PDB file of C-alpha atoms in Angstrom:
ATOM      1  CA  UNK A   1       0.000   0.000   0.000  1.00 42.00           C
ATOM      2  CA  UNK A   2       1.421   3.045  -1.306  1.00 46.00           C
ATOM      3  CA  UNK A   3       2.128   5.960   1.988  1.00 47.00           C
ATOM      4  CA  UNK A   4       2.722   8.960   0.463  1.00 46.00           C
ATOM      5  CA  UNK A   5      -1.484  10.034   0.751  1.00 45.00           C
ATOM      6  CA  UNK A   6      -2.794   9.040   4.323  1.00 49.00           C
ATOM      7  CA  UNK A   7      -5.514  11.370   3.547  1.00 63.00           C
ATOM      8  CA  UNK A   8      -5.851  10.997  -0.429  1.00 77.00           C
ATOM      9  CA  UNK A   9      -5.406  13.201  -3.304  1.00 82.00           C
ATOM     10  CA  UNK A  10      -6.735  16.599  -4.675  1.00 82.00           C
ATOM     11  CA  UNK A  11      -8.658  16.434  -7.814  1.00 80.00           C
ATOM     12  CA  UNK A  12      -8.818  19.696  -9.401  1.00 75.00           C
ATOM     13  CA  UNK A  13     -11.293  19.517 -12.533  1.00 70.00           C
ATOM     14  CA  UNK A  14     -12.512  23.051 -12.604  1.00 67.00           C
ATOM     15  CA  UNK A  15     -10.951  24.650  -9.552  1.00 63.00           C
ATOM     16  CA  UNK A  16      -9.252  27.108 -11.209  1.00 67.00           C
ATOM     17  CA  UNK A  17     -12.793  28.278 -12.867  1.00 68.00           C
ATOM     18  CA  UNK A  18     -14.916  28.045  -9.404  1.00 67.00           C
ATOM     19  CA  UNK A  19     -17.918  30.084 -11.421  1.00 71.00           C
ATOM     20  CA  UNK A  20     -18.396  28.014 -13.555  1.00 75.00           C
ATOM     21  CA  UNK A  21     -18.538  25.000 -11.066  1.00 73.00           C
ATOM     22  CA  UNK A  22     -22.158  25.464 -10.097  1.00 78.00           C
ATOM     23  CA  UNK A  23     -23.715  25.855 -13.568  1.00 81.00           C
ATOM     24  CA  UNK A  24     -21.773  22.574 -14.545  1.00 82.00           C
ATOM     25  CA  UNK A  25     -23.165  20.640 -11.282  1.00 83.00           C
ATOM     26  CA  UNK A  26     -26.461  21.406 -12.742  1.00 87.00           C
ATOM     27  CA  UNK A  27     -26.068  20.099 -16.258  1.00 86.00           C
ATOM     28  CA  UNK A  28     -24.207  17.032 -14.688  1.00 84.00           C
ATOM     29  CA  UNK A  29     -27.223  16.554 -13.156  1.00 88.00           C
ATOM     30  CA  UNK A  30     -29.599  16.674 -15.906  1.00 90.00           C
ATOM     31  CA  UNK A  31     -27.249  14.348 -18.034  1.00 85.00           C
ATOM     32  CA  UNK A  32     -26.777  12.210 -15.284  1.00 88.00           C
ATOM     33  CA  UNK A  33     -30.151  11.409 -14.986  1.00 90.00           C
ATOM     34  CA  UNK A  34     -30.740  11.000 -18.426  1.00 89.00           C
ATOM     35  CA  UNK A  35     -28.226   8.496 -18.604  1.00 85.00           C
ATOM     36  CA  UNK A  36     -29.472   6.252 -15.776  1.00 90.00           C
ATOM     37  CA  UNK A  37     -32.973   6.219 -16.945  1.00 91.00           C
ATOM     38  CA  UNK A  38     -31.595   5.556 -20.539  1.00 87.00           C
ATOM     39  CA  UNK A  39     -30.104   2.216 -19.394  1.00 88.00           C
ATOM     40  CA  UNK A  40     -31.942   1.447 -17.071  1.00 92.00           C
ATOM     41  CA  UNK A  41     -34.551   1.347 -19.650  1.00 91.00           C
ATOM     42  CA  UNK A  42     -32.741  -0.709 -22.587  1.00 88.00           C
ATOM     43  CA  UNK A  43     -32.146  -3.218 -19.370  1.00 91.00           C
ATOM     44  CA  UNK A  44     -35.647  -3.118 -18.757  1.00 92.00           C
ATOM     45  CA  UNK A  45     -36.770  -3.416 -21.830  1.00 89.00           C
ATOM     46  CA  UNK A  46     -34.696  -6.028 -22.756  1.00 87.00           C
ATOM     47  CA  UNK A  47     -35.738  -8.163 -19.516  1.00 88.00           C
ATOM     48  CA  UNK A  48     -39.371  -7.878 -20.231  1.00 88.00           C
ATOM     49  CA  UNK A  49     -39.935  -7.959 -23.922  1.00 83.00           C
ATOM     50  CA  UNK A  50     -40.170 -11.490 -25.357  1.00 83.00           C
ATOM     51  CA  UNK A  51     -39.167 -10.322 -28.924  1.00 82.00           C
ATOM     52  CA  UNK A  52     -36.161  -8.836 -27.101  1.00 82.00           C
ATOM     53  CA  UNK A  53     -35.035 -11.934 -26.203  1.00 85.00           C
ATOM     54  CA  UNK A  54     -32.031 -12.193 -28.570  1.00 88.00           C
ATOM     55  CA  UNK A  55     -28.400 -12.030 -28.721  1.00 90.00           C
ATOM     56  CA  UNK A  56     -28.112  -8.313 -30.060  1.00 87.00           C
ATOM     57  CA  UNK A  57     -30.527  -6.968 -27.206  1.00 88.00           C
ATOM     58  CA  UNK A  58     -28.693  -9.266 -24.852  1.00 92.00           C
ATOM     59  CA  UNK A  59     -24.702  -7.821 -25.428  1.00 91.00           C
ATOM     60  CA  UNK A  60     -26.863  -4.516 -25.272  1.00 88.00           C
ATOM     61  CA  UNK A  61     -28.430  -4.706 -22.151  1.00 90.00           C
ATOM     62  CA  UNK A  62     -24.978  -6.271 -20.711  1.00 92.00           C
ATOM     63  CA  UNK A  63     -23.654  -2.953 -22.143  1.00 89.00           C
ATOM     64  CA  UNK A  64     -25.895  -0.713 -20.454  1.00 89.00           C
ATOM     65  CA  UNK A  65     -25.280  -2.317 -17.181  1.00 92.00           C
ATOM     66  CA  UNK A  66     -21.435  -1.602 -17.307  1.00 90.00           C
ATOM     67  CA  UNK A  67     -22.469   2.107 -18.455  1.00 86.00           C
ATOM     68  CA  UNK A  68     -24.306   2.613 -15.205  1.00 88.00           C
ATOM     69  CA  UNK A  69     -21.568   0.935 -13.287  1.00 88.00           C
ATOM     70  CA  UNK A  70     -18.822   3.388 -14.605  1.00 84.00           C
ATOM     71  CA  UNK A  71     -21.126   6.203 -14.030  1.00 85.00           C
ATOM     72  CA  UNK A  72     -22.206   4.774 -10.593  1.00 86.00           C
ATOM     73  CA  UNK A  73     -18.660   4.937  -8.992  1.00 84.00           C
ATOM     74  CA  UNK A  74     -17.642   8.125 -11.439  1.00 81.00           C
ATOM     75  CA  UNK A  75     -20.127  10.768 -10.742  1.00 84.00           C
ATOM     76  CA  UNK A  76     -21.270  11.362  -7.230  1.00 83.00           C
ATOM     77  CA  UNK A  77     -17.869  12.287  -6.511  1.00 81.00           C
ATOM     78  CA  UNK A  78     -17.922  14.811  -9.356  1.00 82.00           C
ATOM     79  CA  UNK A  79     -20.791  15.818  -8.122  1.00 82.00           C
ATOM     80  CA  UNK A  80     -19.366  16.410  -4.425  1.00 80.00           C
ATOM     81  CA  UNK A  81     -15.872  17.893  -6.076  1.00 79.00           C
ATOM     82  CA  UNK A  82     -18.329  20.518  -8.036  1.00 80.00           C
ATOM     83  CA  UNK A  83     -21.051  21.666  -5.109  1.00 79.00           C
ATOM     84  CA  UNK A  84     -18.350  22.422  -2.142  1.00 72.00           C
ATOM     85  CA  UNK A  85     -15.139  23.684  -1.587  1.00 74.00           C
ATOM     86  CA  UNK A  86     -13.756  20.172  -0.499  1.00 74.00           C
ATOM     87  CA  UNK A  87     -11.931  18.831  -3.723  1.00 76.00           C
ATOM     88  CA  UNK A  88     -10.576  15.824  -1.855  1.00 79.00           C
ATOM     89  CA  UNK A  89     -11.007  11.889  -2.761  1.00 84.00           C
ATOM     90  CA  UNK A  90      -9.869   9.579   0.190  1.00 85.00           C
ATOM     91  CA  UNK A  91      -6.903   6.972  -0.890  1.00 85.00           C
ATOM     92  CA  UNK A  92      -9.275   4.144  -0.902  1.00 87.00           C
ATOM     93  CA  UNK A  93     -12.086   5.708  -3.032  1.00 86.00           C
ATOM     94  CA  UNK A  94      -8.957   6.711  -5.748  1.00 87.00           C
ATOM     95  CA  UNK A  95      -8.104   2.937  -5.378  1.00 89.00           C
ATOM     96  CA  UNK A  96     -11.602   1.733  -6.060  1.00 89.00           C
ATOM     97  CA  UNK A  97     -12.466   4.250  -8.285  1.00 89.00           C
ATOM     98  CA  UNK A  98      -9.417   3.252 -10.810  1.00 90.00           C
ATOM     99  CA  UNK A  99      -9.966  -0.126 -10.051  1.00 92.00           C
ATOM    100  CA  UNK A 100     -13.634  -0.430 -11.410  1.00 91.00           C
ATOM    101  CA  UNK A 101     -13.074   2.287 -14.209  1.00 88.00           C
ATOM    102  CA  UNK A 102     -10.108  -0.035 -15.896  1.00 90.00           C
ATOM    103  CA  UNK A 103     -12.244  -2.889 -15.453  1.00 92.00           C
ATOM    104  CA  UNK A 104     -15.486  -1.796 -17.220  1.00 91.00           C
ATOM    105  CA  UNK A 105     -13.700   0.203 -19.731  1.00 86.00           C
ATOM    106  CA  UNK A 106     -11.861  -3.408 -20.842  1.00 89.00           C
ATOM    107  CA  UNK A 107     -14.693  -5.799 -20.584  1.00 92.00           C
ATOM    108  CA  UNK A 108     -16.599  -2.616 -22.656  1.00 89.00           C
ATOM    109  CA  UNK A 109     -14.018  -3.242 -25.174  1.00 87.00           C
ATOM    110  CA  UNK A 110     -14.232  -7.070 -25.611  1.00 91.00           C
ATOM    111  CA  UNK A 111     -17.960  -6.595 -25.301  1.00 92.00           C
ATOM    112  CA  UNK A 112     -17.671  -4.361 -28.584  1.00 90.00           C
ATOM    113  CA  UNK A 113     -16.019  -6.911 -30.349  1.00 91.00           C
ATOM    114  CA  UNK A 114     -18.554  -9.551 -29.388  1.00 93.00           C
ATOM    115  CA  UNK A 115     -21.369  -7.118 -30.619  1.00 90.00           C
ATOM    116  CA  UNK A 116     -19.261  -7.220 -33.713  1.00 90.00           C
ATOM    117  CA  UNK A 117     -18.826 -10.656 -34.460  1.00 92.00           C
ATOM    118  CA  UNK A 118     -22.659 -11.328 -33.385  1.00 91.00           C
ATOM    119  CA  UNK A 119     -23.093  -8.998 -35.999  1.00 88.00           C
ATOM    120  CA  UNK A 120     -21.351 -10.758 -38.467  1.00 89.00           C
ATOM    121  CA  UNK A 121     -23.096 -14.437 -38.134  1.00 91.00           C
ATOM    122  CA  UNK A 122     -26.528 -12.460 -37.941  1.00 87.00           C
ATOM    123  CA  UNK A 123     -25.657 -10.543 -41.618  1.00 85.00           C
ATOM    124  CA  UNK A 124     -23.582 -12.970 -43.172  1.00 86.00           C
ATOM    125  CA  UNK A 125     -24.983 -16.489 -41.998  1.00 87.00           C
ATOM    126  CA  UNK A 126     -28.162 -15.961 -41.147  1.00 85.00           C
ATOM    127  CA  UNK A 127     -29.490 -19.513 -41.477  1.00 87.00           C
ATOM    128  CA  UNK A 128     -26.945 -20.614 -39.057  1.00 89.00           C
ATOM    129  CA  UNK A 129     -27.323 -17.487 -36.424  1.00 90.00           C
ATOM    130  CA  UNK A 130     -29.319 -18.835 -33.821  1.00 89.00           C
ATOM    131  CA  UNK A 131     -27.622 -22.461 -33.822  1.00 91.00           C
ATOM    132  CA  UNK A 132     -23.955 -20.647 -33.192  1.00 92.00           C
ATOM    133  CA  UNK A 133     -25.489 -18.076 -30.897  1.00 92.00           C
ATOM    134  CA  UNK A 134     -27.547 -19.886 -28.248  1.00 91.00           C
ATOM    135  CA  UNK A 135     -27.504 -18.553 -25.424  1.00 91.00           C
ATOM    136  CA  UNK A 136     -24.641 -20.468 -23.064  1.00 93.00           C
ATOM    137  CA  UNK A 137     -22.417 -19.222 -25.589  1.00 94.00           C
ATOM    138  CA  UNK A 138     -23.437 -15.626 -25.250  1.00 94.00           C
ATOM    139  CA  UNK A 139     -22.985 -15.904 -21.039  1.00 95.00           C
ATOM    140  CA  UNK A 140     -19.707 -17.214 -21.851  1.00 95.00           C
ATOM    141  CA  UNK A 141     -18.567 -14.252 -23.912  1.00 95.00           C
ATOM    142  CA  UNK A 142     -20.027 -12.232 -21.368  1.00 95.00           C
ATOM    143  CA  UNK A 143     -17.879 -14.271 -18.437  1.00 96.00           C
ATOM    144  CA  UNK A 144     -14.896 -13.139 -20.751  1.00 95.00           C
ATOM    145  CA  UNK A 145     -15.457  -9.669 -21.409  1.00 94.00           C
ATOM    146  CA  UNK A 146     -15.685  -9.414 -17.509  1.00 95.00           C
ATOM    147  CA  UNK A 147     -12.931 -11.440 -16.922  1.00 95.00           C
ATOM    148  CA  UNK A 148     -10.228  -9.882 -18.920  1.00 93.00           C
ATOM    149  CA  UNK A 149     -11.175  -6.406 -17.765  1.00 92.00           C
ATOM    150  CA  UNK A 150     -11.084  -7.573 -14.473  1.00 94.00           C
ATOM    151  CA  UNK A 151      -7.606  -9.255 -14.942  1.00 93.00           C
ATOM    152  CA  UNK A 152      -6.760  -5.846 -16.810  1.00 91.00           C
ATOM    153  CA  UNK A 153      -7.861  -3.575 -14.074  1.00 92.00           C
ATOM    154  CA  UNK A 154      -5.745  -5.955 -11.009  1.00 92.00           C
ATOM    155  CA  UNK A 155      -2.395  -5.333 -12.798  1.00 91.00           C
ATOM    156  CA  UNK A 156      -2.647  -1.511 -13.912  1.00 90.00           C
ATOM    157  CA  UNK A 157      -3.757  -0.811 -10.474  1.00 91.00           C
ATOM    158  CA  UNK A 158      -1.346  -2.842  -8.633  1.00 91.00           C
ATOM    159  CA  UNK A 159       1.754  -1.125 -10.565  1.00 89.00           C
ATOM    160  CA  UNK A 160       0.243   2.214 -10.728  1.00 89.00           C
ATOM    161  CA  UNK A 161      -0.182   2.545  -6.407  1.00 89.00           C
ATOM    162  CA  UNK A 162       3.336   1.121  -6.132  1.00 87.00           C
ATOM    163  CA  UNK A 163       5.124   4.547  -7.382  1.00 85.00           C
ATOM    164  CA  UNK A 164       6.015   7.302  -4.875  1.00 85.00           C
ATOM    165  CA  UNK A 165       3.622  10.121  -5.477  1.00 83.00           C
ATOM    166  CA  UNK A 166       4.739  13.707  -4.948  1.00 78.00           C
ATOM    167  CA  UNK A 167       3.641  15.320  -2.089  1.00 75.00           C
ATOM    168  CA  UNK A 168       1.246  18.161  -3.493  1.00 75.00           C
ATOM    169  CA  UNK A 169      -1.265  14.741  -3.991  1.00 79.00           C
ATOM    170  CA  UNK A 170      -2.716  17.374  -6.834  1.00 82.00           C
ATOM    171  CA  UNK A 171      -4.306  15.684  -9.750  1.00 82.00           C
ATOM    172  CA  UNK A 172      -5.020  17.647 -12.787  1.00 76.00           C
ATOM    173  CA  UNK A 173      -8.468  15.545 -13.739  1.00 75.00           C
ATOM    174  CA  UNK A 174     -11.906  14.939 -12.564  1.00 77.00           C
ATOM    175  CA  UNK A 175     -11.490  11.405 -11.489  1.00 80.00           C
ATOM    176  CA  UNK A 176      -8.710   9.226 -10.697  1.00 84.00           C
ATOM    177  CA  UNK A 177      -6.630   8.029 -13.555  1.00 83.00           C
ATOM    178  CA  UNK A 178      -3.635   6.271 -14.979  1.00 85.00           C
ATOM    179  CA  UNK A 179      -2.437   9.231 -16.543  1.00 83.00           C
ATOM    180  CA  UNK A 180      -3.204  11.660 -14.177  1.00 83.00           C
ATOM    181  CA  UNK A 181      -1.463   9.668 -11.566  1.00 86.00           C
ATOM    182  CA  UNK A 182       1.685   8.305 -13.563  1.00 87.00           C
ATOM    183  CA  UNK A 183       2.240  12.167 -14.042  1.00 85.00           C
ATOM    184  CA  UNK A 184       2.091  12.609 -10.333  1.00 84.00           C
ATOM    185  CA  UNK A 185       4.612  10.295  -9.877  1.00 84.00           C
ATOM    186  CA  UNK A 186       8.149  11.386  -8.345  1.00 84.00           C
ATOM    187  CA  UNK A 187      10.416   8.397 -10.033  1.00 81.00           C
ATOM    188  CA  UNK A 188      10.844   6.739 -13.283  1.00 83.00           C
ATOM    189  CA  UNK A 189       7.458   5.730 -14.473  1.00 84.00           C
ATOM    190  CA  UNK A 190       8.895   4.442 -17.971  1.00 85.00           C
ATOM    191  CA  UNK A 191       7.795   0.959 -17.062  1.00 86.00           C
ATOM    192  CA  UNK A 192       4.447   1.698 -16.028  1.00 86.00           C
ATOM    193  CA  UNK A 193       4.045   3.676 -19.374  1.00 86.00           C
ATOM    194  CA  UNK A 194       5.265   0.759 -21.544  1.00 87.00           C
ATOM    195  CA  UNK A 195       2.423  -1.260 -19.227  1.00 85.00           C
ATOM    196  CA  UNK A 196      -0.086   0.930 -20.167  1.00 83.00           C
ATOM    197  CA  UNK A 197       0.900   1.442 -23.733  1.00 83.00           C
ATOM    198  CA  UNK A 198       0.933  -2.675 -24.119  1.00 86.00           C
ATOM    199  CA  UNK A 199      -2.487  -2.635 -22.596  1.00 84.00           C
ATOM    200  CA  UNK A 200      -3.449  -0.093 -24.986  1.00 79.00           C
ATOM    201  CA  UNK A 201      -2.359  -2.175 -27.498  1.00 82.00           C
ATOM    202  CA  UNK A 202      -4.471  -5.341 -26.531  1.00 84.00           C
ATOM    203  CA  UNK A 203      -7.297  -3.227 -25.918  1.00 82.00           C
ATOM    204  CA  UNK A 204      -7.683  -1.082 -28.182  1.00 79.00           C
ATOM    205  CA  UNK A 205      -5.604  -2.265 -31.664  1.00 81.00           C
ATOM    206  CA  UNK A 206      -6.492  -5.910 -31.415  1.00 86.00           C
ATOM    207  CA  UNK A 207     -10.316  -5.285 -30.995  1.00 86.00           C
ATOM    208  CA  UNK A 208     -10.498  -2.221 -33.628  1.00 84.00           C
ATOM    209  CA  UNK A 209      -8.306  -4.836 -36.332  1.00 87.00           C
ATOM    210  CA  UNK A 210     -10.790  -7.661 -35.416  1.00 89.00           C
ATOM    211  CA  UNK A 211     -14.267  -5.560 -35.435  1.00 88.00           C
ATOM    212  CA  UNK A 212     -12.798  -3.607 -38.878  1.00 86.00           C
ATOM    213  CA  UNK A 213     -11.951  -7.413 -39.985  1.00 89.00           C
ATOM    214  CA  UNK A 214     -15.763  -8.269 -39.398  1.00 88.00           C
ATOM    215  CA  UNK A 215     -17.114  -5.235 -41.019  1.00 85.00           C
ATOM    216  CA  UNK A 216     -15.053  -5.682 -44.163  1.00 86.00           C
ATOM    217  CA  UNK A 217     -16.921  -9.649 -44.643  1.00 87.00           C
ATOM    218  CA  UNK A 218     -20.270  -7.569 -43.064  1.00 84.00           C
ATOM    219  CA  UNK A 219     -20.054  -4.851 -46.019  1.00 83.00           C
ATOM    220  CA  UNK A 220     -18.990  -7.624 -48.685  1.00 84.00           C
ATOM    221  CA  UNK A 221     -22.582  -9.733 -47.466  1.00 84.00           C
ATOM    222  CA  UNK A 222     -24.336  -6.244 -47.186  1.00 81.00           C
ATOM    223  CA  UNK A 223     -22.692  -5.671 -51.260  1.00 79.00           C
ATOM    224  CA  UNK A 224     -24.432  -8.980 -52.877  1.00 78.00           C
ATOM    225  CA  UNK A 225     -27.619  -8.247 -51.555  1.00 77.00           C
ATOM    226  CA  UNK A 226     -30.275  -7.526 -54.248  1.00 75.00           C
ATOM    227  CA  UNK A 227     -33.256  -5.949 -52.004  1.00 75.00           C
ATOM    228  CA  UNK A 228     -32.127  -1.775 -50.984  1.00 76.00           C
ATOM    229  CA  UNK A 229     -34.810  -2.756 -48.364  1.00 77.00           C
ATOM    230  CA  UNK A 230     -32.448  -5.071 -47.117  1.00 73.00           C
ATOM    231  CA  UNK A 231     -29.546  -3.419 -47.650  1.00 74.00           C
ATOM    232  CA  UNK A 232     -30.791  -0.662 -45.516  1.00 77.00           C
ATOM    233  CA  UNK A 233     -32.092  -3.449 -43.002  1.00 73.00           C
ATOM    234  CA  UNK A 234     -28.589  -4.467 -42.639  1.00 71.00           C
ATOM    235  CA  UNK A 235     -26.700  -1.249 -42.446  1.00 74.00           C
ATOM    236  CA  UNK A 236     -29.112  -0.253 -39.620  1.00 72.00           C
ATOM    237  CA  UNK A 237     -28.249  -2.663 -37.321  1.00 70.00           C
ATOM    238  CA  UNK A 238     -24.379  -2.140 -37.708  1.00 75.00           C
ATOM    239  CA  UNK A 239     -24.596   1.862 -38.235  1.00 74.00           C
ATOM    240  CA  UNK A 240     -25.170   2.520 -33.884  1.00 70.00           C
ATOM    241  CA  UNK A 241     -22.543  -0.301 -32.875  1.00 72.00           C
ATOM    242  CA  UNK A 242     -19.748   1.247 -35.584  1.00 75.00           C
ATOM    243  CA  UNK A 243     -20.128   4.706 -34.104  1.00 74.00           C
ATOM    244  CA  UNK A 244     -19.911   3.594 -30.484  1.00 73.00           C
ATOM    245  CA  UNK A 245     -16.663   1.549 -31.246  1.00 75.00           C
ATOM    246  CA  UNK A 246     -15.105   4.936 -33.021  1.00 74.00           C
ATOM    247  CA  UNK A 247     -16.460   6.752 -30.302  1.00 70.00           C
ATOM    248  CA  UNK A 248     -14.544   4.531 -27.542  1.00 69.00           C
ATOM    249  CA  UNK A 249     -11.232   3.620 -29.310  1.00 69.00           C
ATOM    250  CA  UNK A 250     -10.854   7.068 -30.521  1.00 65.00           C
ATOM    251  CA  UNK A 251     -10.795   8.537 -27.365  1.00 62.00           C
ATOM    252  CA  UNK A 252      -9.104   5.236 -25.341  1.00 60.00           C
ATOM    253  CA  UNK A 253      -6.374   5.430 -27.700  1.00 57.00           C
ATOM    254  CA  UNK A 254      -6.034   9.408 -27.490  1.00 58.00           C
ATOM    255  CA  UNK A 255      -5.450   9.427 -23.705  1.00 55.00           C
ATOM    256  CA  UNK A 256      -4.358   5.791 -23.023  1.00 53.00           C
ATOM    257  CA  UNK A 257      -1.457   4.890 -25.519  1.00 52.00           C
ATOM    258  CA  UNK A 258       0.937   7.714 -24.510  1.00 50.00           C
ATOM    259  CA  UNK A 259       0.240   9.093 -21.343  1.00 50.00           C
ATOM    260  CA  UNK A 260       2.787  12.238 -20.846  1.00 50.00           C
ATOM    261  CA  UNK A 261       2.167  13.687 -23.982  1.00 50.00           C
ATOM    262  CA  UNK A 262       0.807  16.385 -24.322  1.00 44.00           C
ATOM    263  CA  UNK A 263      -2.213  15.659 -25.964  1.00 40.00           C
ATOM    264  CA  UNK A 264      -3.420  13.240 -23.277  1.00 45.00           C
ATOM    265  CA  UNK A 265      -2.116  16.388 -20.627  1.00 45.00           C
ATOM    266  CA  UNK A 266      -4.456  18.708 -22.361  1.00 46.00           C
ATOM    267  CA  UNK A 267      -7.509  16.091 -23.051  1.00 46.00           C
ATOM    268  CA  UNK A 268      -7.271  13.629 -20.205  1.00 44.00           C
ATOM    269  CA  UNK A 269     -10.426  15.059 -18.447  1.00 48.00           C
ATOM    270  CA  UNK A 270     -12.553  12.336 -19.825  1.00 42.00           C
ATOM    271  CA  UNK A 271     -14.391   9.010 -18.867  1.00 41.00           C
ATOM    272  CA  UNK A 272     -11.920   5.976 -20.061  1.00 38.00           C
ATOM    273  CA  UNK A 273     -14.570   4.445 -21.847  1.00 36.00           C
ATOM    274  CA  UNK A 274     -17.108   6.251 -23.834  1.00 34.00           C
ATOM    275  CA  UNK A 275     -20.094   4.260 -23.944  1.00 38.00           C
ATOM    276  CA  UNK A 276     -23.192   5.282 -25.849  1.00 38.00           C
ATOM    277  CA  UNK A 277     -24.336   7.925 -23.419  1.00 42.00           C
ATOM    278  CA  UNK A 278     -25.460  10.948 -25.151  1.00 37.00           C
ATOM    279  CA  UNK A 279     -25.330  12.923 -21.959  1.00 39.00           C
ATOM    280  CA  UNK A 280     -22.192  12.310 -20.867  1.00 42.00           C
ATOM    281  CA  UNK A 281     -20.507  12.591 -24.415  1.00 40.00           C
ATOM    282  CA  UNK A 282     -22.037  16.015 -24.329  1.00 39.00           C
ATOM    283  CA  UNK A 283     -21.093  16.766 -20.613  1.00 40.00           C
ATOM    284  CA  UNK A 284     -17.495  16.203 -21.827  1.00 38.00           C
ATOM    285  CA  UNK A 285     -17.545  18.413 -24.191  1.00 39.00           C
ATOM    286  CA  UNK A 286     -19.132  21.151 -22.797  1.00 38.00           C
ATOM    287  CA  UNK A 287     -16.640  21.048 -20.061  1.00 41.00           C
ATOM    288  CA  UNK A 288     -13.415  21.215 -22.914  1.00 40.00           C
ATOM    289  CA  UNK A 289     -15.058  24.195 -24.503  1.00 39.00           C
ATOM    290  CA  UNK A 290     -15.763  26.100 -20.799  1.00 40.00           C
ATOM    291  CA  UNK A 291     -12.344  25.300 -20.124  1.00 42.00           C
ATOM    292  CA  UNK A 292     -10.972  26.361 -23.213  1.00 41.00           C
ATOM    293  CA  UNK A 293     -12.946  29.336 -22.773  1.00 41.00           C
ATOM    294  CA  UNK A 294     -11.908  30.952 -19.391  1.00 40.00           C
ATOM    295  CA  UNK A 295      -8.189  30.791 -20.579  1.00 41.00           C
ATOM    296  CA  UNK A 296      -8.736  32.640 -23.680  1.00 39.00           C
TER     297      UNK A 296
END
């Protein structure tokens, strides 16, 4: 257990724009909300809807519940950072916090690729889609998604609380981080940046060659199809999961892959995995223009 924060770390976010604090609580609230009633709807949905009762719906629903687990442990203590002067986050809660964060956004990332080759059988063996994916098989994907982010989450974390943290315990960001805390770190963090940087690599290349892989066969079925009905049939079930996976790997490997450069300095302020939440994508943004803003 690392020492060097008995009493756990500052996170700054927008304490250097304190007006502004109170407007964004506000918004955060509004988005928040949306976003839990959002999934908690697709889950419900899902649950109780017999024609929902597929494989798609299924990896959706499983989606949705890691969305409101991320924002579960990521928000209420942006929301208690924003309302008061207190800016602190106790050792343990930065522990936990990093812990679960790594984990979903990982088994979000193997769940994408899933989504992606369920897509595949569905467009280009459709005959043959519900005998290769019954339902054990689907729980089992799921038990690995979970798994390796949970695998992925127990090593970052372990390394990344071993290095000797300066003692200002100030970290530029809104929650707590690998990047934010490698660049609080008082000692030679090259290894843990070649750790992150290889996870970054399984994560995020391997998935984005294998789901790009998929859609090439997907758009070669969607090409010999004679019917623009189904054409169109097949392109809308794809279009949503394609711009969730550029969504997430875009940013992921923005931040992630390098961690001291500048870039992921200026842009780190962001959720590690970016989900298909409307509210929070906009949240994010709004708070890089307000920043942006008040130093101009």
């Amino acid at each position: 257990m690392n020492k060097s924060f008995p009493v756990g770390f500052i996170l700054l976010g927008f304490s250097k724009c304190p007006q502004m604090e109170k407007a964004l609580f506000w918004i955060m609230v509004i988005f928040y909300t949306m976003t839990i009633l959002s999934n908690l709807t697709v889950i419900l949905l899902s649950c109780m809807d017999p024609c929902l009762y597929t494989p798609m719906y299924f990896f959706l629903s499983n989606l949705s519940f890691m969305d409101l687990c991320f924002t579960t442990t990521a928000v209420p203590q942006m929301f208690s950072n924003l309302w008061g002067p207190d800016k602190s986050i106790s050792y343990a809660g930065c522990v936990t916090q990093l812990c679960v964060s790594l984990c979903i956004g990982a088994a979000e990332g193997i769940l994408l690729v899933v989504m992606a080759f369920d897509r595949y059988i569905a467009v280009c063996q459709p005959l043959r889609y519900t005998i290769i994916m019954h339902r054990p098989l689907c729980w089992k994907l799921i038990l690995v998604a979970w798994m390796a982010g949970l695998i992925e989450s127990l090593m970052e974390t372990l390394t990344t609380f071993q290095l000797p943290f300066c003692t200002h315990h100030h970290l530029n960001d809104f929650l707590c981080e690998v990047p934010s805390l490698i660049r609080l770190a008082c000692a030679d963090t090259s290894a843990n940046e070649w750790q992150m940087t290889t996870s970054a690599v399984i994560f995020t290349m391997v998935p984005v060659g294998l789901i790009l892989t998929s859609y090439g066969y997907i758009a070669q079925a969607v090409g010999k199809i004679k019917s623009e009905e189904g054409k169109k049939k097949a392109m809308a079930t794809c279009s949503s999961h394609l711009l969730v996976v550029f969504m997430f790997y875009g940013t992921v490997a923005m931040v992630h892959i390098d961690p001291k450069n500048n870039l992921s300095s200026k842009h780190g302020k962001h959720r590690p995995s970016l989900q298909c939440a409307p509210g929070e994508l906009l949240l994010i943004d709004i708070g890089l223009l307000l920043r942006k803003d008040s130093k101009e």
